[in-house]
JSON list of C-alpha atoms in Angstrom, two decimals:
[
{"chain": "A", "resi": 1, "resn": "GLN", "atom": "CA", "xyz": [0.00, 0.00, 0.00]},
{"chain": "A", "resi": 2, "resn": "VAL", "atom": "CA", "xyz": [1.47, 3.32, -1.10]},
{"chain": "A", "resi": 3, "resn": "GLN", "atom": "CA", "xyz": [0.58, 6.41, 0.92]},
{"chain": "A", "resi": 4, "resn": "LEU", "atom": "CA", "xyz": [0.48, 9.77, -0.85]},
{"chain": "A", "resi": 5, "resn": "VAL", "atom": "CA", "xyz": [0.47, 13.06, 1.02]},
{"chain": "A", "resi": 6, "resn": "GLU", "atom": "CA", "xyz": [-0.18, 16.32, -0.81]},
{"chain": "A", "resi": 7, "resn": "SER", "atom": "CA", "xyz": [0.74, 19.82, 0.25]},
{"chain": "A", "resi": 8, "resn": "GLY", "atom": "CA", "xyz": [0.87, 23.30, -1.20]},
{"chain": "A", "resi": 9, "resn": "GLY", "atom": "CA", "xyz": [-2.73, 24.15, -2.04]},
{"chain": "A", "resi": 10, "resn": "GLY", "atom": "CA", "xyz": [-4.33, 27.44, -1.13]},
{"chain": "A", "resi": 11, "resn": "LEU", "atom": "CA", "xyz": [-5.92, 30.65, -2.32]},
{"chain": "A", "resi": 12, "resn": "VAL", "atom": "CA", "xyz": [-4.28, 32.76, -5.00]},
{"chain": "A", "resi": 13, "resn": "GLN", "atom": "CA", "xyz": [-5.31, 35.58, -7.31]},
{"chain": "A", "resi": 14, "resn": "ALA", "atom": "CA", "xyz": [-5.64, 35.03, -11.03]},
{"chain": "A", "resi": 15, "resn": "GLY", "atom": "CA", "xyz": [-2.24, 35.23, -12.68]},
{"chain": "A", "resi": 16, "resn": "GLY", "atom": "CA", "xyz": [-0.48, 33.96, -9.57]},
{"chain": "A", "resi": 17, "resn": "SER", "atom": "CA", "xyz": [1.44, 30.77, -8.92]},
{"chain": "A", "resi": 18, "resn": "LEU", "atom": "CA", "xyz": [1.27, 27.80, -6.59]},
{"chain": "A", "resi": 19, "resn": "ARG", "atom": "CA", "xyz": [3.43, 24.73, -6.17]},
{"chain": "A", "resi": 20, "resn": "LEU", "atom": "CA", "xyz": [1.92, 21.42, -5.15]},
{"chain": "A", "resi": 21, "resn": "SER", "atom": "CA", "xyz": [3.98, 18.57, -3.73]},
{"chain": "A", "resi": 22, "resn": "CYS", "atom": "CA", "xyz": [3.14, 14.92, -3.28]},
{"chain": "A", "resi": 23, "resn": "ALA", "atom": "CA", "xyz": [5.25, 12.74, -1.02]},
{"chain": "A", "resi": 24, "resn": "ALA", "atom": "CA", "xyz": [5.12, 8.98, -1.55]},
{"chain": "A", "resi": 25, "resn": "SER", "atom": "CA", "xyz": [5.67, 6.48, 1.23]},
{"chain": "A", "resi": 26, "resn": "GLU", "atom": "CA", "xyz": [8.04, 4.40, -0.87]},
{"chain": "A", "resi": 27, "resn": "ASN", "atom": "CA", "xyz": [10.71, 4.75, -3.51]},
{"chain": "A", "resi": 28, "resn": "ILE", "atom": "CA", "xyz": [9.07, 6.34, -6.55]},
{"chain": "A", "resi": 29, "resn": "PHE", "atom": "CA", "xyz": [11.20, 4.20, -8.86]},
{"chain": "A", "resi": 30, "resn": "ARG", "atom": "CA", "xyz": [8.84, 1.39, -7.85]},
{"chain": "A", "resi": 31, "resn": "LEU", "atom": "CA", "xyz": [5.91, 3.32, -9.32]},
{"chain": "A", "resi": 32, "resn": "ASN", "atom": "CA", "xyz": [5.08, 3.21, -13.03]},
{"chain": "A", "resi": 33, "resn": "ALA", "atom": "CA", "xyz": [3.91, 6.80, -13.03]},
{"chain": "A", "resi": 34, "resn": "MET", "atom": "CA", "xyz": [2.78, 9.60, -10.77]},
{"chain": "A", "resi": 35, "resn": "GLY", "atom": "CA", "xyz": [0.55, 12.50, -11.55]},
{"chain": "A", "resi": 36, "resn": "TRP", "atom": "CA", "xyz": [-2.02, 15.06, -10.60]},
{"chain": "A", "resi": 37, "resn": "TYR", "atom": "CA", "xyz": [-5.75, 15.04, -11.22]},
{"chain": "A", "resi": 38, "resn": "ARG", "atom": "CA", "xyz": [-8.31, 17.66, -10.31]},
{"chain": "A", "resi": 39, "resn": "GLN", "atom": "CA", "xyz": [-12.00, 17.76, -9.64]},
{"chain": "A", "resi": 40, "resn": "ALA", "atom": "CA", "xyz": [-14.08, 20.91, -9.69]},
{"chain": "A", "resi": 41, "resn": "PRO", "atom": "CA", "xyz": [-17.57, 21.02, -8.13]},
{"chain": "A", "resi": 42, "resn": "GLY", "atom": "CA", "xyz": [-20.10, 19.24, -10.32]},
{"chain": "A", "resi": 43, "resn": "LYS", "atom": "CA", "xyz": [-17.43, 17.96, -12.71]},
{"chain": "A", "resi": 44, "resn": "GLN", "atom": "CA", "xyz": [-15.62, 14.71, -13.23]},
{"chain": "A", "resi": 45, "resn": "ARG", "atom": "CA", "xyz": [-12.09, 14.16, -12.03]},
{"chain": "A", "resi": 46, "resn": "GLU", "atom": "CA", "xyz": [-9.65, 14.90, -14.85]},
{"chain": "A", "resi": 47, "resn": "LEU", "atom": "CA", "xyz": [-5.98, 14.40, -15.52]},
{"chain": "A", "resi": 48, "resn": "VAL", "atom": "CA", "xyz": [-3.83, 17.51, -15.12]},
{"chain": "A", "resi": 49, "resn": "ALA", "atom": "CA", "xyz": [-0.36, 16.07, -15.67]},
{"chain": "A", "resi": 50, "resn": "ASN", "atom": "CA", "xyz": [1.62, 12.93, -15.12]},
{"chain": "A", "resi": 51, "resn": "ILE", "atom": "CA", "xyz": [5.20, 11.74, -15.34]},
{"chain": "A", "resi": 52, "resn": "SER", "atom": "CA", "xyz": [6.40, 8.21, -15.96]},
{"chain": "A", "resi": 53, "resn": "ILE", "atom": "CA", "xyz": [9.25, 6.33, -14.35]},
{"chain": "A", "resi": 54, "resn": "TYR", "atom": "CA", "xyz": [11.23, 7.18, -17.49]},
{"chain": "A", "resi": 55, "resn": "GLY", "atom": "CA", "xyz": [10.54, 10.88, -17.12]},
{"chain": "A", "resi": 56, "resn": "SER", "atom": "CA", "xyz": [8.07, 11.31, -19.96]},
{"chain": "A", "resi": 57, "resn": "ARG", "atom": "CA", "xyz": [5.43, 13.93, -19.24]},
{"chain": "A", "resi": 58, "resn": "ASN", "atom": "CA", "xyz": [1.83, 14.30, -20.28]},
{"chain": "A", "resi": 59, "resn": "TYR", "atom": "CA", "xyz": [-0.30, 17.43, -19.80]},
{"chain": "A", "resi": 60, "resn": "ALA", "atom": "CA", "xyz": [-3.93, 18.31, -20.24]},
{"chain": "A", "resi": 61, "resn": "ASP", "atom": "CA", "xyz": [-4.43, 20.81, -23.04]},
{"chain": "A", "resi": 62, "resn": "ALA", "atom": "CA", "xyz": [-5.91, 23.31, -20.58]},
{"chain": "A", "resi": 63, "resn": "VAL", "atom": "CA", "xyz": [-2.65, 23.58, -18.61]},
{"chain": "A", "resi": 64, "resn": "LYS", "atom": "CA", "xyz": [0.02, 23.20, -21.30]},
{"chain": "A", "resi": 65, "resn": "GLY", "atom": "CA", "xyz": [2.53, 26.02, -21.12]},
{"chain": "A", "resi": 66, "resn": "ARG", "atom": "CA", "xyz": [1.40, 27.04, -17.62]},
{"chain": "A", "resi": 67, "resn": "PHE", "atom": "CA", "xyz": [1.96, 23.97, -15.44]},
{"chain": "A", "resi": 68, "resn": "ALA", "atom": "CA", "xyz": [5.08, 21.86, -15.07]},
{"chain": "A", "resi": 69, "resn": "ILE", "atom": "CA", "xyz": [5.38, 18.47, -13.39]},
{"chain": "A", "resi": 70, "resn": "SER", "atom": "CA", "xyz": [8.67, 17.24, -11.97]},
{"chain": "A", "resi": 71, "resn": "ARG", "atom": "CA", "xyz": [9.97, 14.54, -9.71]},
{"chain": "A", "resi": 72, "resn": "ASP", "atom": "CA", "xyz": [12.54, 14.61, -6.92]},
{"chain": "A", "resi": 73, "resn": "ASN", "atom": "CA", "xyz": [13.81, 11.06, -6.70]},
{"chain": "A", "resi": 74, "resn": "ALA", "atom": "CA", "xyz": [15.86, 11.69, -3.58]},
{"chain": "A", "resi": 75, "resn": "LYS", "atom": "CA", "xyz": [12.79, 12.89, -1.68]},
{"chain": "A", "resi": 76, "resn": "ASN", "atom": "CA", "xyz": [10.29, 10.51, -3.31]},
{"chain": "A", "resi": 77, "resn": "THR", "atom": "CA", "xyz": [8.14, 13.46, -4.29]},
{"chain": "A", "resi": 78, "resn": "VAL", "atom": "CA", "xyz": [6.39, 14.74, -7.36]},
{"chain": "A", "resi": 79, "resn": "ASN", "atom": "CA", "xyz": [5.77, 18.44, -7.75]},
{"chain": "A", "resi": 80, "resn": "LEU", "atom": "CA", "xyz": [3.37, 20.48, -9.84]},
{"chain": "A", "resi": 81, "resn": "GLN", "atom": "CA", "xyz": [4.38, 24.07, -10.51]},
{"chain": "A", "resi": 82, "resn": "MET", "atom": "CA", "xyz": [1.31, 26.04, -11.52]},
{"chain": "A", "resi": 83, "resn": "ASN", "atom": "CA", "xyz": [1.81, 29.45, -13.11]},
{"chain": "A", "resi": 84, "resn": "SER", "atom": "CA", "xyz": [-0.56, 31.97, -14.67]},
{"chain": "A", "resi": 85, "resn": "LEU", "atom": "CA", "xyz": [-3.42, 30.48, -12.71]},
{"chain": "A", "resi": 86, "resn": "LYS", "atom": "CA", "xyz": [-6.97, 31.09, -13.87]},
{"chain": "A", "resi": 87, "resn": "PRO", "atom": "CA", "xyz": [-10.27, 30.91, -11.96]},
{"chain": "A", "resi": 88, "resn": "GLU", "atom": "CA", "xyz": [-11.13, 27.81, -13.97]},
{"chain": "A", "resi": 89, "resn": "ASP", "atom": "CA", "xyz": [-8.16, 26.06, -12.35]},
{"chain": "A", "resi": 90, "resn": "THR", "atom": "CA", "xyz": [-10.08, 26.09, -9.07]},
{"chain": "A", "resi": 91, "resn": "ALA", "atom": "CA", "xyz": [-10.54, 22.50, -7.92]},
{"chain": "A", "resi": 92, "resn": "VAL", "atom": "CA", "xyz": [-9.43, 19.86, -5.46]},
{"chain": "A", "resi": 93, "resn": "TYR", "atom": "CA", "xyz": [-6.13, 18.49, -6.75]},
{"chain": "A", "resi": 94, "resn": "TYR", "atom": "CA", "xyz": [-5.35, 14.84, -6.12]},
{"chain": "A", "resi": 95, "resn": "CYS", "atom": "CA", "xyz": [-2.00, 13.09, -6.33]},
{"chain": "A", "resi": 96, "resn": "ASN", "atom": "CA", "xyz": [-2.07, 9.74, -8.10]},
{"chain": "A", "resi": 97, "resn": "ALA", "atom": "CA", "xyz": [0.36, 6.85, -8.39]},
{"chain": "A", "resi": 98, "resn": "GLU", "atom": "CA", "xyz": [0.28, 3.67, -10.44]},
{"chain": "A", "resi": 99, "resn": "GLN", "atom": "CA", "xyz": [2.17, 0.52, -9.56]},
{"chain": "A", "resi": 100, "resn": "GLY", "atom": "CA", "xyz": [2.48, -2.93, -11.02]},
{"chain": "A", "resi": 101, "resn": "ASP", "atom": "CA", "xyz": [1.25, -4.52, -14.23]},
{"chain": "A", "resi": 102, "resn": "GLY", "atom": "CA", "xyz": [-1.69, -6.70, -15.24]},
{"chain": "A", "resi": 103, "resn": "PRO", "atom": "CA", "xyz": [-3.15, -8.50, -12.22]},
{"chain": "A", "resi": 104, "resn": "THR", "atom": "CA", "xyz": [-0.73, -6.69, -9.92]},
{"chain": "A", "resi": 105, "resn": "TRP", "atom": "CA", "xyz": [-1.69, -3.22, -11.13]},
{"chain": "A", "resi": 106, "resn": "ARG", "atom": "CA", "xyz": [-2.66, -0.82, -8.36]},
{"chain": "A", "resi": 107, "resn": "ASN", "atom": "CA", "xyz": [-3.85, 2.77, -8.38]},
{"chain": "A", "resi": 108, "resn": "TYR", "atom": "CA", "xyz": [-3.36, 5.03, -5.37]},
{"chain": "A", "resi": 109, "resn": "TRP", "atom": "CA", "xyz": [-4.77, 8.45, -4.45]},
{"chain": "A", "resi": 110, "resn": "GLY", "atom": "CA", "xyz": [-3.88, 11.16, -1.99]},
{"chain": "A", "resi": 111, "resn": "GLN", "atom": "CA", "xyz": [-6.48, 12.92, 0.13]},
{"chain": "A", "resi": 112, "resn": "GLY", "atom": "CA", "xyz": [-6.61, 16.00, -2.07]},
{"chain": "A", "resi": 113, "resn": "THR", "atom": "CA", "xyz": [-5.64, 19.62, -1.63]},
{"chain": "A", "resi": 114, "resn": "GLN", "atom": "CA", "xyz": [-7.84, 22.60, -2.45]},
{"chain": "A", "resi": 115, "resn": "VAL", "atom": "CA", "xyz": [-6.68, 25.18, -4.98]},
{"chain": "A", "resi": 116, "resn": "THR", "atom": "CA", "xyz": [-8.80, 28.29, -5.27]},
{"chain": "A", "resi": 117, "resn": "VAL", "atom": "CA", "xyz": [-8.06, 31.00, -7.84]},
{"chain": "A", "resi": 118, "resn": "SER", "atom": "CA", "xyz": [-9.90, 34.27, -7.37]},
{"chain": "A", "resi": 119, "resn": "SER", "atom": "CA", "xyz": [-10.66, 36.63, -10.24]}
]
């Protein structure tokens, strides 16, 4: 069982920046990929960005050019730098990790951190 703990959410004005961090309870090299999802009120949870064990990155179109995902292998953390924030970025952001393959595949979630962008 992998535990994920998020930090860094908060309230920011439009155009501002926030940095989210997700600390994993085990070596992130044992995880296929880690990423961030978000869920706004009344909407489905959606992928924001993820990064594979090989370092390849994937971003939602809505955040390309504004958000950057990175990993700190020494600290077993994945970070999401969010710049030029917009009110539509307001949501609960969840850290996600995938581990294993086929019948051993597991999907883990953090508890979520609120990001609110005021106009």
